[in-house]
Amino acid sequence: EIRRPVPPDIRARKGGTPLVVLTAYTTPVARLVDPHCDIVLVGDSVGMVLHGLPSTLHVTMEMMVLHGQAVARGLSRAMMVIDMPFGSYEESPDQAFRNAARLMSETGAAAVKLEGGEHMAGTIAFLTRRGIPVMGHVGLTPQAVNTLGGYRVQGRGEDADRIRRDAAAVVEAGAFAVVLEKVPDALAREITGAVAVPTIGIGASADCDGQVLVVDDMLGLFTAFRPKFVKRYAELGQEADRAIAAYSAEVRARTFPAPEHVFGEEPVRK
Ligand code: KIV
Ligand code: NA
């Protein structure tokens, strides 16, 4: 019998078979990714990917709760982690605890993820000591796009030490894993060797302890922009365009619906 992983199981995977992580925001996609993933992340990327928002700054607690509940209904095997949205945790450890507890109790997530390094360490320690497992997220932290000045690679050259310190701080504070986003390959490898918990890379390194991608990116469904770190494993956007164009043409030609799609007076079959 395979027990569903919990944060200590994930932590124990340090240095082992790489952890497979994808995002999901809906029940049907959660069902698709569940058999293949160790962790399914309800990312605040939902704001950009499903709601057409210009950044993750506009994502609310209510959106995360609704999408978290939808994802939970589609998972039976993978561990669910949910992002804390911008503005729901930065003010104080108390605020973070209140909102993290709400996300976990209302969605059933096993853990929360929050962005930030040294400056969030106190909050991460506060949460983990009170029963809330935390996944850290350092390097490019999209909720800080306005202070970072864009979505650039973080930790190049002189800046590397800032990322080293951020990763060390969140791990020291008790995070069970840490996402490294958009940092140089060699730096991600070095941090992976230096910290005691799994690193989950996105635009980082094949030597991280796991990888994460936004599911709509890797399926070719989200095409508004395409970061270098996205590998498209399918082109479902193109496939959907083809299908929708075919439907449109058939409706205009009155070839859809065909006889097999309409009903007679007597029901001959279901
Ligand atoms: O919101 C998200 O999808 C994320 C992952 C890309 C790590 O935070
Ligand atoms: Na996120």
XYZ file of C-alpha atoms and ligand atoms in Angstrom:
279
model
C 0.000 0.000 0.000
C 1.390 3.377 -1.026
C 0.768 6.009 1.620
C 0.101 9.485 0.324
C 3.229 11.553 0.942
C 3.296 14.128 3.721
C 5.900 16.881 4.109
C 8.350 14.765 6.173
C 8.293 12.131 3.377
C 9.127 14.823 0.847
C 11.945 16.130 3.023
C 13.325 12.582 3.272
C 13.579 12.452 -0.530
C 16.612 14.774 -0.391
C 19.264 13.505 -2.790
C 17.059 10.630 -4.028
C 14.916 10.123 -7.118
C 13.952 13.607 -8.309
C 10.616 14.919 -7.083
C 8.043 15.521 -9.803
C 5.908 18.620 -9.290
C 3.304 20.246 -11.535
C 0.719 22.909 -10.913
C -3.023 22.303 -11.208
C -5.933 24.671 -10.732
C -8.961 22.532 -11.597
C -10.354 19.086 -10.801
C -9.913 17.552 -14.279
C -6.283 18.650 -14.557
C -5.617 17.499 -10.992
C -6.936 14.055 -12.020
C -4.552 14.040 -15.005
C -1.408 14.970 -13.065
C -2.133 13.047 -9.836
C -0.831 9.621 -10.957
C 2.470 11.090 -12.142
C 3.422 13.654 -9.509
C 4.812 13.584 -5.999
C 3.461 17.077 -5.338
C 0.704 19.061 -7.034
C 1.004 22.798 -6.481
C -2.004 25.086 -6.550
C 0.150 27.985 -7.700
C -0.826 31.618 -7.612
C 0.173 31.438 -11.287
C -3.554 30.620 -11.564
C -4.131 34.371 -11.763
C -2.167 34.746 -14.975
C -2.836 31.302 -16.440
C -6.603 30.988 -15.878
C -7.833 34.479 -15.004
C -5.892 36.590 -17.506
C -4.407 38.801 -14.802
C -1.221 40.722 -15.669
C 0.743 39.404 -12.664
C 0.247 37.278 -9.551
C -0.207 40.415 -7.432
C -3.976 40.412 -8.038
C -4.634 36.889 -6.789
C -6.866 36.737 -3.699
C -7.347 34.295 -0.824
C -10.814 33.540 -2.210
C -9.362 32.510 -5.585
C -6.801 30.262 -3.905
C -9.460 28.633 -1.702
C -11.780 27.919 -4.652
C -9.029 26.525 -6.881
C -7.532 24.601 -3.959
C -10.892 22.943 -3.262
C -11.255 22.047 -6.945
C -7.762 20.524 -7.104
C -8.235 18.570 -3.875
C -11.253 16.789 -5.425
C -9.027 15.477 -8.206
C -6.130 14.186 -6.078
C -5.843 10.842 -4.339
C -2.135 10.130 -4.534
C 0.002 13.262 -4.805
C 0.582 15.696 -1.956
C -1.113 19.057 -2.399
C 0.719 22.323 -1.678
C -1.015 25.686 -2.039
C 0.514 29.111 -2.628
C -0.132 31.935 -0.211
C -1.204 34.877 -2.389
C 0.419 38.320 -2.340
C -0.659 40.313 0.705
C -1.825 37.314 2.730
C 1.353 36.679 4.751
C 3.937 39.466 4.494
C 2.500 41.761 7.181
C 3.159 39.587 10.220
C 3.538 36.001 11.376
C 0.015 36.255 12.857
C -1.475 37.274 9.529
C 0.452 34.491 7.810
C -0.751 31.915 10.321
C -4.381 32.991 10.022
C -4.356 32.774 6.232
C -2.230 29.619 6.007
C -4.560 27.862 8.469
C -7.548 28.956 6.382
C -5.975 27.661 3.159
C -5.183 24.304 4.758
C -8.497 23.872 6.590
C -10.717 24.956 3.695
C -8.834 23.079 0.931
C -7.149 20.131 2.630
C -3.694 21.130 1.380
C -0.852 19.442 3.265
C 1.369 22.519 3.158
C 1.606 26.112 1.986
C 4.239 27.787 -0.149
C 5.284 31.382 0.337
C 7.834 33.557 -1.434
C 10.852 35.175 0.166
C 14.174 34.441 1.805
C 15.846 35.929 4.877
C 13.061 38.440 5.494
C 10.430 35.663 5.663
C 12.441 33.285 7.854
C 10.770 34.435 11.072
C 7.343 33.831 9.581
C 8.331 30.398 8.263
C 9.575 29.425 11.736
C 6.347 30.744 13.299
C 4.212 28.646 10.938
C 6.238 25.435 11.054
C 6.274 25.457 14.870
C 2.489 25.723 14.848
C 1.719 22.806 12.556
C 1.888 24.427 9.137
C 4.466 22.854 6.828
C 6.035 25.469 4.570
C 7.644 25.155 1.170
C 10.002 28.077 0.558
C 10.465 29.890 -2.748
C 13.597 31.937 -3.466
C 15.428 33.331 -6.480
C 12.894 34.904 -8.809
C 9.857 35.548 -6.638
C 7.141 36.786 -9.011
C 5.141 38.537 -6.284
C 8.163 40.872 -5.926
C 8.210 41.767 -9.636
C 7.784 45.468 -8.874
C 10.765 45.656 -6.509
C 12.909 43.252 -8.552
C 12.144 45.307 -11.663
C 11.101 42.397 -13.888
C 11.281 38.635 -14.253
C 15.058 38.445 -14.727
C 17.433 35.673 -13.677
C 18.377 36.193 -10.018
C 21.720 35.522 -8.331
C 24.173 36.139 -11.149
C 27.682 37.260 -10.190
C 27.826 39.349 -7.017
C 24.129 38.702 -6.390
C 24.681 34.953 -5.821
C 25.311 35.356 -2.118
C 21.878 36.917 -1.592
C 20.239 33.779 -3.006
C 22.544 31.484 -0.986
C 21.567 33.321 2.197
C 17.870 33.282 1.282
C 17.871 29.530 0.679
C 19.821 28.822 3.861
C 17.501 31.060 5.904
C 14.247 29.429 4.795
C 15.685 25.952 5.358
C 17.053 26.956 8.777
C 13.587 28.329 9.611
C 12.047 24.912 8.983
C 10.890 24.773 5.372
C 10.559 21.122 4.237
C 11.543 21.978 0.655
C 12.447 25.084 -1.304
C 11.659 26.196 -4.841
C 14.611 27.761 -6.682
C 13.245 29.851 -9.543
C 15.294 31.293 -12.386
C 18.782 31.165 -10.867
C 21.982 30.080 -12.675
C 22.495 26.334 -13.076
C 25.739 26.293 -11.067
C 24.249 28.305 -8.199
C 21.202 26.010 -8.008
C 23.522 22.984 -7.957
C 25.624 24.546 -5.197
C 22.585 25.430 -3.064
C 21.176 21.933 -3.607
C 24.413 20.515 -2.217
C 24.413 22.924 0.705
C 20.881 22.657 2.112
C 19.370 19.718 3.997
C 15.970 19.710 2.272
C 14.950 19.077 -1.342
C 15.338 21.916 -3.820
C 12.635 22.096 -6.493
C 13.945 23.813 -9.603
C 12.157 25.916 -12.192
C 14.599 27.516 -14.572
C 17.313 26.324 -12.178
C 19.245 23.045 -12.619
C 18.786 19.381 -13.510
C 20.760 18.748 -10.312
C 17.964 20.091 -8.109
C 16.167 17.474 -6.022
C 13.020 17.964 -8.092
C 11.469 20.025 -10.874
C 8.274 22.036 -11.182
C 6.503 23.485 -14.211
C 3.219 25.281 -14.719
C 1.021 22.598 -16.277
C -0.580 24.911 -18.854
C 2.932 25.961 -19.975
C 4.186 22.418 -20.527
C 0.974 21.393 -22.278
C 1.142 24.363 -24.659
C -2.160 25.746 -23.374
C -0.782 29.022 -21.989
C 0.878 30.844 -24.858
C 0.753 34.542 -23.889
C 4.514 34.322 -23.298
C 7.040 31.526 -23.043
C 9.916 31.594 -20.559
C 13.153 29.858 -21.652
C 12.729 27.288 -18.879
C 9.422 26.000 -20.271
C 9.626 22.817 -22.287
C 6.424 22.130 -24.193
C 5.578 18.449 -23.954
C 2.418 18.984 -26.001
C 0.813 21.669 -28.163
C -2.705 21.461 -26.804
C -3.338 25.116 -27.630
C -2.782 24.391 -31.337
C -4.876 21.233 -31.076
C -7.705 23.180 -29.427
C -7.515 25.885 -32.099
C -7.821 23.226 -34.799
C -10.842 21.645 -33.058
C -12.607 24.967 -32.478
C -12.028 26.035 -36.080
C -13.513 22.712 -37.288
C -16.580 23.184 -35.066
C -17.005 26.731 -36.305
C -16.809 25.646 -39.954
C -19.299 22.803 -39.436
C -21.812 25.025 -37.644
C -21.655 27.548 -40.482
C -22.009 24.763 -43.077
C -24.898 23.124 -41.110
C -22.943 19.836 -41.044
C -22.992 19.913 -37.245
C -25.134 18.650 -35.630
C -25.337 15.510 -37.783
C -28.244 13.006 -37.562
C -26.482 11.070 -34.766
C -26.391 14.171 -32.569
C -30.132 14.993 -32.715
C -33.212 13.394 -31.183
C -36.242 11.799 -32.818
C -39.697 11.619 -31.249
C -38.968 8.207 -29.683
C -35.759 7.665 -27.732
C -34.075 4.831 -29.689
C -30.856 4.911 -27.693
C -29.261 6.988 -25.032
O 2.626 29.777 -8.899
C 3.341 28.881 -9.390
O 2.963 28.189 -10.360
C 4.643 28.640 -8.772
C 5.563 27.642 -9.408
C 5.950 28.036 -10.783
C 6.743 27.349 -8.558
O 4.941 29.236 -7.785
Na 3.600 30.908 -7.201
